């Protein structure tokens, strides 16, 4: 199994600023993903983080707003840029296990933008 | 595109009651199906899964059977406990590796 940690666990930010969320996995995973979860709602996939290359974004999400890095197999970052109150949400990191097809999730980063 | 439709919540049950949370899906090909559970303040955890038609996933007293003919994967438990109170998500995953989630169903079990 894999354990995923995220930092920070929560933050309150001002409009127009940027926040970088870090995701660390304790073992290798094949694919890594970033999701957004509005309170009481489902998960929306933002992008697939690709090791050593540009992330693959879903419709409605762009690199300028959500730049993502994945320098190695166990670490990724998501930046929420030029934030507005509409970006207030929980951001989840996820990884797909190497030896199994189990998907693991981090505890999430709760972001509030004022 | 792919989609997952879950029974709307919230669901409130008394301890030892029978639980069913309905889940149907639309997908091209033959997806794997999953139920995840999210306890308050925690991340999602895999509860059970099924990778092909007629497979039954089970864990912690919960069961779900992959029904291709009805495109369903309903979650059941014969006797719920207060500790089962959580949000339950049905999901599918295709060979491309991306998952599609339902909206989640909040279960509250009262003693």
Short mmCIF file of C-alpha atoms in Angstrom, two decimals:
data_model
loop_
_atom_site.label_atom_id
_atom_site.label_comp_id
_atom_site.label_asym_id
_atom_site.label_seq_id
_atom_site.Cartn_x
_atom_site.Cartn_y
_atom_site.Cartn_z
CA UNK A 1 0.00 0.00 0.00
CA UNK A 2 0.98 3.65 -0.27
CA UNK A 3 0.59 6.51 2.16
CA UNK A 4 0.16 9.98 0.71
CA UNK A 5 0.85 13.13 2.69
CA UNK A 6 0.02 16.70 1.71
CA UNK A 7 1.27 20.04 2.93
CA UNK A 8 -0.24 22.34 4.02
CA UNK A 9 -3.32 20.67 5.44
CA UNK A 10 -5.19 23.97 5.29
CA UNK A 11 -4.56 27.60 4.48
CA UNK A 12 -6.36 30.90 4.30
CA UNK A 13 -5.10 33.10 1.48
CA UNK A 14 -5.78 36.55 0.08
CA UNK A 15 -7.25 37.15 -3.34
CA UNK A 16 -4.61 37.48 -6.06
CA UNK A 17 -1.93 35.43 -4.30
CA UNK A 18 -0.70 31.91 -5.13
CA UNK A 19 -0.37 28.77 -3.03
CA UNK A 20 1.73 25.69 -3.73
CA UNK A 21 0.54 22.36 -2.34
CA UNK A 22 3.03 19.54 -1.92
CA UNK A 23 2.22 15.85 -2.25
CA UNK A 24 4.59 13.13 -1.07
CA UNK A 25 4.05 9.38 -1.51
CA UNK A 26 5.96 6.91 0.63
CA UNK A 27 6.37 4.44 -2.24
CA UNK A 28 6.39 4.51 -6.01
CA UNK A 29 3.15 5.05 -7.82
CA UNK A 30 2.54 4.95 -11.55
CA UNK A 31 0.12 7.79 -12.15
CA UNK A 32 -0.47 10.81 -9.91
CA UNK A 33 -3.55 12.97 -10.02
CA UNK A 34 -4.83 16.21 -8.56
CA UNK A 35 -8.52 16.61 -7.73
CA UNK A 36 -10.71 19.37 -6.41
CA UNK A 37 -13.55 18.63 -4.04
CA UNK A 38 -16.08 21.29 -3.16
CA UNK A 39 -17.67 20.78 0.27
CA UNK A 40 -20.38 18.16 0.05
CA UNK A 41 -19.67 17.47 -3.59
CA UNK A 42 -17.82 14.93 -5.68
CA UNK A 43 -14.25 14.93 -6.86
CA UNK A 44 -13.33 16.76 -10.04
CA UNK A 45 -10.10 15.77 -11.77
CA UNK A 46 -7.86 18.77 -12.43
CA UNK A 47 -4.96 17.03 -14.12
CA UNK A 48 -2.70 14.01 -14.35
CA UNK A 49 0.82 14.79 -13.16
CA UNK A 50 3.41 13.31 -15.51
CA UNK A 51 6.95 12.65 -14.35
CA UNK A 52 9.41 14.95 -16.02
CA UNK A 53 6.94 16.46 -18.47
CA UNK A 54 3.95 18.76 -18.60
CA UNK A 55 0.80 17.66 -16.81
CA UNK A 56 -2.28 16.60 -18.74
CA UNK A 57 -5.18 18.90 -17.88
CA UNK A 58 -8.88 18.17 -17.96
CA UNK A 59 -11.37 20.36 -19.70
CA UNK A 60 -11.86 23.60 -17.81
CA UNK A 61 -8.43 23.60 -16.17
CA UNK A 62 -5.34 25.30 -17.60
CA UNK A 63 -1.66 25.27 -16.82
CA UNK A 64 -1.43 29.01 -16.19
CA UNK A 65 -3.95 28.72 -13.37
CA UNK A 66 -2.88 25.33 -11.98
CA UNK A 67 0.79 24.67 -12.77
CA UNK A 68 1.83 21.18 -11.72
CA UNK A 69 5.23 19.58 -11.31
CA UNK A 70 6.27 15.98 -10.81
CA UNK A 71 10.06 15.80 -10.67
CA UNK A 72 10.15 12.13 -9.58
CA UNK A 73 7.91 9.12 -8.98
CA UNK A 74 6.94 10.02 -5.42
CA UNK A 75 6.53 13.81 -5.32
CA UNK A 76 4.29 16.36 -6.99
CA UNK A 77 3.21 19.96 -6.46
CA UNK A 78 0.08 21.85 -7.48
CA UNK A 79 0.06 25.65 -7.50
CA UNK A 80 -3.20 27.56 -7.40
CA UNK A 81 -2.33 30.89 -9.04
CA UNK A 82 -3.91 34.32 -8.81
CA UNK A 83 -6.52 32.99 -6.42
CA UNK A 84 -10.10 34.16 -6.15
CA UNK A 85 -12.80 33.12 -3.65
CA UNK A 86 -14.09 30.64 -6.26
CA UNK A 87 -10.88 28.65 -5.76
CA UNK A 88 -11.87 27.87 -2.17
CA UNK A 89 -12.05 24.11 -2.07
CA UNK A 90 -10.32 20.94 -0.90
CA UNK A 91 -7.46 19.86 -3.15
CA UNK A 92 -6.63 16.17 -3.16
CA UNK A 93 -3.53 14.38 -4.37
CA UNK A 94 -3.88 10.79 -5.52
CA UNK A 95 -1.64 8.02 -6.80
CA UNK A 96 -2.15 4.71 -8.56
CA UNK A 97 -0.26 1.81 -7.01
CA UNK A 98 2.47 0.08 -9.00
CA UNK A 99 1.77 -3.52 -8.10
CA UNK A 100 -1.98 -3.17 -7.80
CA UNK A 101 -4.56 -0.99 -9.42
CA UNK A 102 -5.51 0.57 -6.12
CA UNK A 103 -5.85 4.34 -6.06
CA UNK A 104 -4.61 6.07 -2.92
CA UNK A 105 -5.58 9.53 -1.72
CA UNK A 106 -3.97 12.14 0.43
CA UNK A 107 -5.90 13.76 3.29
CA UNK A 108 -6.47 16.90 1.26
CA UNK A 109 -5.59 20.58 1.55
CA UNK A 110 -8.46 22.82 2.59
CA UNK A 111 -8.03 26.20 0.91
CA UNK A 112 -10.02 29.30 1.77
CA UNK A 113 -9.56 32.42 -0.34
CA UNK A 114 -10.75 35.71 1.11
CA UNK B 1 -18.24 10.29 -21.71
CA UNK B 2 -18.15 8.22 -18.55
CA UNK B 3 -20.47 8.97 -15.67
CA UNK B 4 -21.51 7.60 -12.29
CA UNK B 5 -24.90 8.21 -10.72
CA UNK B 6 -25.35 7.61 -7.03
CA UNK B 7 -28.41 7.49 -4.87
CA UNK B 8 -29.02 10.89 -3.39
CA UNK B 9 -28.50 11.38 0.29
CA UNK B 10 -28.26 11.95 3.05
CA UNK B 11 -29.21 8.55 4.40
CA UNK B 12 -30.01 8.13 8.09
CA UNK B 13 -30.36 4.67 9.60
CA UNK B 14 -30.59 3.13 13.03
CA UNK B 15 -27.83 0.83 14.18
CA UNK B 16 -28.19 -2.76 12.85
CA UNK B 17 -30.41 -1.63 9.96
CA UNK B 18 -29.82 -2.88 6.40
CA UNK B 19 -28.03 -0.50 4.05
CA UNK B 20 -28.30 -0.13 0.28
CA UNK B 21 -26.71 2.70 -1.65
CA UNK B 22 -27.51 2.54 -5.35
CA UNK B 23 -24.92 3.22 -8.01
CA UNK B 24 -25.26 3.03 -11.79
CA UNK B 25 -22.69 3.91 -14.39
CA UNK B 26 -22.19 4.77 -18.04
CA UNK B 27 -18.90 3.90 -19.66
CA UNK B 28 -17.32 2.76 -22.88
CA UNK B 29 -15.48 -0.50 -22.65
CA UNK B 30 -15.18 -2.51 -19.47
CA UNK B 31 -14.34 -0.34 -16.48
CA UNK B 32 -13.33 -1.44 -13.01
CA UNK B 33 -15.78 -0.36 -10.31
CA UNK B 34 -15.03 0.90 -6.82
CA UNK B 35 -16.58 2.08 -3.60
CA UNK B 36 -14.61 4.56 -1.52
CA UNK B 37 -15.37 5.78 1.98
CA UNK B 38 -14.46 9.17 3.44
CA UNK B 39 -14.65 9.52 7.19
CA UNK B 40 -14.97 13.02 8.65
CA UNK B 41 -11.73 14.99 8.27
CA UNK B 42 -9.97 12.20 6.37
CA UNK B 43 -9.09 11.36 2.77
CA UNK B 44 -10.83 8.78 0.63
CA UNK B 45 -10.10 5.13 1.34
CA UNK B 46 -10.82 2.20 -0.92
CA UNK B 47 -13.65 0.14 0.55
CA UNK B 48 -14.05 -2.52 -2.13
CA UNK B 49 -13.68 -3.10 -5.84
CA UNK B 50 -14.70 -5.36 -8.72
CA UNK B 51 -12.86 -5.57 -12.00
CA UNK B 52 -15.19 -7.60 -14.22
CA UNK B 53 -18.82 -8.54 -14.66
CA UNK B 54 -20.36 -10.68 -11.90
CA UNK B 55 -17.41 -10.06 -9.56
CA UNK B 56 -18.39 -9.36 -5.98
CA UNK B 57 -16.27 -6.99 -3.94
CA UNK B 58 -16.47 -7.23 -0.16
CA UNK B 59 -14.83 -5.66 2.87
CA UNK B 60 -15.80 -4.90 6.48
CA UNK B 61 -19.25 -6.43 5.94
CA UNK B 62 -19.96 -4.32 2.86
CA UNK B 63 -20.62 -5.98 -0.50
CA UNK B 64 -21.23 -4.88 -4.08
CA UNK B 65 -21.68 -6.95 -7.24
CA UNK B 66 -20.65 -5.77 -10.72
CA UNK B 67 -23.82 -6.10 -12.80
CA UNK B 68 -23.04 -5.47 -16.45
CA UNK B 69 -26.59 -6.08 -17.64
CA UNK B 70 -27.97 -3.32 -15.43
CA UNK B 71 -24.73 -1.25 -15.33
CA UNK B 72 -24.97 -1.17 -11.56
CA UNK B 73 -22.73 -1.61 -8.53
CA UNK B 74 -24.99 -1.18 -5.51
CA UNK B 75 -23.39 -1.12 -2.05
CA UNK B 76 -24.99 -3.22 0.70
CA UNK B 77 -24.41 -4.04 4.33
CA UNK B 78 -26.61 -6.26 6.43
CA UNK B 79 -26.20 -4.48 9.76
CA UNK B 80 -24.71 -1.00 9.98
CA UNK B 81 -22.86 0.41 12.96
CA UNK B 82 -22.44 3.96 14.22
CA UNK B 83 -18.81 3.76 13.06
CA UNK B 84 -20.01 3.33 9.46
CA UNK B 85 -21.15 6.95 9.41
CA UNK B 86 -19.23 8.52 6.53
CA UNK B 87 -19.54 9.65 2.93
CA UNK B 88 -19.52 6.84 0.35
CA UNK B 89 -18.40 7.39 -3.25
CA UNK B 90 -19.00 5.06 -6.16
CA UNK B 91 -16.40 5.29 -8.93
CA UNK B 92 -15.29 3.70 -12.16
CA UNK B 93 -11.87 3.55 -13.72
CA UNK B 94 -11.03 2.81 -17.32
CA UNK B 95 -7.85 1.35 -18.75
CA UNK B 96 -6.58 4.89 -19.23
CA UNK B 97 -6.25 5.11 -15.46
CA UNK B 98 -8.58 8.03 -14.81
CA UNK B 99 -11.41 7.64 -12.35
CA UNK B 100 -14.90 9.09 -12.52
CA UNK B 101 -16.70 9.59 -9.20
CA UNK B 102 -20.32 9.81 -8.18
CA UNK B 103 -21.54 12.70 -6.08
CA UNK B 104 -21.19 10.82 -2.81
CA UNK B 105 -23.83 9.66 -0.33
CA UNK B 106 -23.65 10.74 3.29
CA UNK B 107 -24.61 7.99 5.72
CA UNK B 108 -25.45 8.71 9.33
CA UNK B 109 -26.06 5.79 11.66
CA UNK B 110 -27.79 6.56 14.94
CA UNK B 111 -27.47 4.38 18.04
#
